[in-house]
Short mmCIF file of C-alpha atoms in Angstrom, two decimals:
data_model
loop_
_atom_site.label_atom_id
_atom_site.label_comp_id
_atom_site.label_asym_id
_atom_site.label_seq_id
_atom_site.Cartn_x
_atom_site.Cartn_y
_atom_site.Cartn_z
CA MET A 1 20.66 149.58 133.54
CA PRO A 2 17.16 149.78 135.09
CA LYS A 3 16.87 150.07 138.85
CA THR A 4 15.82 146.89 140.65
CA LEU A 5 12.67 147.40 142.69
CA LEU A 6 12.90 146.79 146.42
CA VAL A 7 9.72 145.01 147.53
CA TRP A 8 8.82 144.44 151.16
CA ALA A 9 6.32 141.68 151.89
CA LEU A 10 4.76 141.99 155.35
CA PHE A 11 4.23 138.50 156.76
CA ASP A 12 2.44 137.65 159.98
CA LYS A 13 1.66 134.33 161.65
CA ARG A 14 -1.68 133.79 159.89
CA ALA A 15 -1.33 130.93 157.39
CA GLY A 16 -3.95 132.30 154.98
CA ASN A 17 -2.23 135.68 154.77
CA ARG A 18 1.16 134.04 154.25
CA ASN A 19 -0.18 131.76 151.51
CA GLN A 20 -1.82 134.62 149.62
CA LEU A 21 1.33 136.74 149.75
CA MET A 22 3.52 133.85 148.61
CA GLY A 23 1.14 133.09 145.75
CA ILE A 24 1.29 136.69 144.54
CA LEU A 25 5.06 136.93 144.93
CA GLU A 26 5.66 133.64 143.11
CA GLU A 27 3.39 134.72 140.27
CA LEU A 28 5.12 138.10 139.94
CA ASN A 29 8.53 136.40 140.09
CA ILE A 30 10.27 139.45 141.58
CA PRO A 31 12.83 139.55 144.38
CA PHE A 32 11.42 140.62 147.74
CA GLN A 33 12.44 141.10 151.32
CA LYS A 34 10.36 139.23 153.89
CA ILE A 35 9.41 141.37 156.88
CA GLU A 36 8.10 139.25 159.77
CA ILE A 37 5.52 141.05 161.91
CA LYS A 38 4.99 139.93 165.51
CA TYR A 39 1.93 141.17 167.36
CA ASN A 40 1.33 142.02 171.00
CA ARG A 41 -1.95 141.85 172.95
CA LEU A 42 -3.20 145.11 171.44
CA ALA A 43 -3.59 143.47 168.02
CA ILE A 44 -7.20 142.65 168.93
CA LEU A 45 -8.10 146.36 168.75
CA PRO A 46 -9.94 147.60 165.66
CA ASN A 47 -7.72 149.13 162.97
CA PHE A 48 -9.13 152.64 163.27
CA ILE A 49 -8.01 152.78 166.94
CA ILE A 50 -4.54 151.46 166.07
CA GLN A 51 -4.27 153.98 163.23
CA VAL A 52 -5.33 156.93 165.40
CA LEU A 53 -2.76 155.93 168.03
CA GLY A 54 0.17 155.57 165.65
CA ASN A 55 -0.04 152.46 163.39
CA PHE A 56 2.60 150.46 165.32
CA LEU A 57 0.76 150.13 168.64
CA HIS A 58 0.10 146.41 168.13
CA ILE A 59 3.61 145.38 167.02
CA LYS A 60 6.17 143.67 169.30
CA ASN A 61 9.18 144.02 167.03
CA TYR A 62 8.62 147.64 165.96
CA LYS A 63 12.26 148.79 166.17
CA ASP A 64 13.56 145.71 164.35
CA LEU A 65 11.42 146.42 161.29
CA PHE A 66 13.22 149.49 160.00
CA LYS A 67 15.88 148.62 157.47
CA ASP A 68 18.56 150.70 155.74
CA LYS A 69 16.82 150.95 152.38
CA ILE A 70 13.40 152.38 151.68
CA PRO A 71 11.21 149.99 149.68
CA ASP A 72 9.61 150.92 146.37
CA ILE A 73 6.62 148.66 147.04
CA ILE A 74 5.06 147.34 150.25
CA LEU A 75 2.84 144.29 149.85
CA ALA A 76 0.64 143.29 152.79
CA CYS A 77 -2.28 140.99 153.45
CA GLY A 78 -4.93 141.02 156.16
CA ARG A 79 -6.37 143.41 158.71
CA ARG A 80 -3.44 143.63 161.09
CA THR A 81 -0.75 144.42 158.52
CA PHE A 82 -2.77 147.32 157.07
CA PRO A 83 -1.75 149.88 159.73
CA VAL A 84 1.84 148.64 159.65
CA ALA A 85 2.13 149.21 155.90
CA LEU A 86 0.49 152.61 156.31
CA GLY A 87 2.87 153.50 159.14
CA PHE A 88 5.90 152.58 157.04
CA SER A 89 4.61 154.71 154.20
CA LYS A 90 4.21 157.73 156.47
CA LYS A 91 7.67 157.28 158.04
CA PHE A 92 9.58 157.30 154.76
CA LYS A 93 10.29 160.53 152.89
CA ASN A 94 9.83 158.83 149.51
CA GLN A 95 6.56 157.01 150.02
CA PRO A 96 6.44 153.48 148.64
CA PHE A 97 3.57 152.16 146.55
CA LEU A 98 1.23 150.25 148.87
CA ILE A 99 -0.60 147.07 147.89
CA GLN A 100 -3.05 145.56 150.37
CA VAL A 101 -4.70 142.18 149.82
CA MET A 102 -8.01 141.79 151.68
CA TYR A 103 -9.01 145.32 152.68
CA PRO A 104 -10.01 145.55 156.32
CA ARG A 105 -13.47 146.98 156.95
CA ALA A 106 -13.03 149.10 160.10
CA THR A 107 -10.14 151.22 158.95
CA ILE A 108 -9.30 154.70 157.74
CA TYR A 109 -7.02 155.95 154.93
CA LYS A 110 -8.03 153.21 152.46
CA SER A 111 -7.48 155.68 149.61
CA LEU A 112 -3.70 155.53 150.17
CA PHE A 113 -3.59 151.89 148.98
#
């Protein structure tokens, strides 16, 4: 029996990001786990600063995000979820495949997506 993929979809409060993720997930028709991201005041910082300082600097619910199982795929959309997806990938021993919709301009490590 083939292994079922565990897909994390990183959702934030931006309606456009949510709509794009839902469109992709509905089209793929695969089960996914919705991960709600809540930002703090530091979310206005450019991505390269957030990435240099640890990828989770701008997240309110950082400790709530880690689940028991490591995902096979992380799907994210928009500038602010980019460092979060990257941070998850670096935290896990078996790195998930990262998919980012709408690449942010002022960021580093784009080659990992």
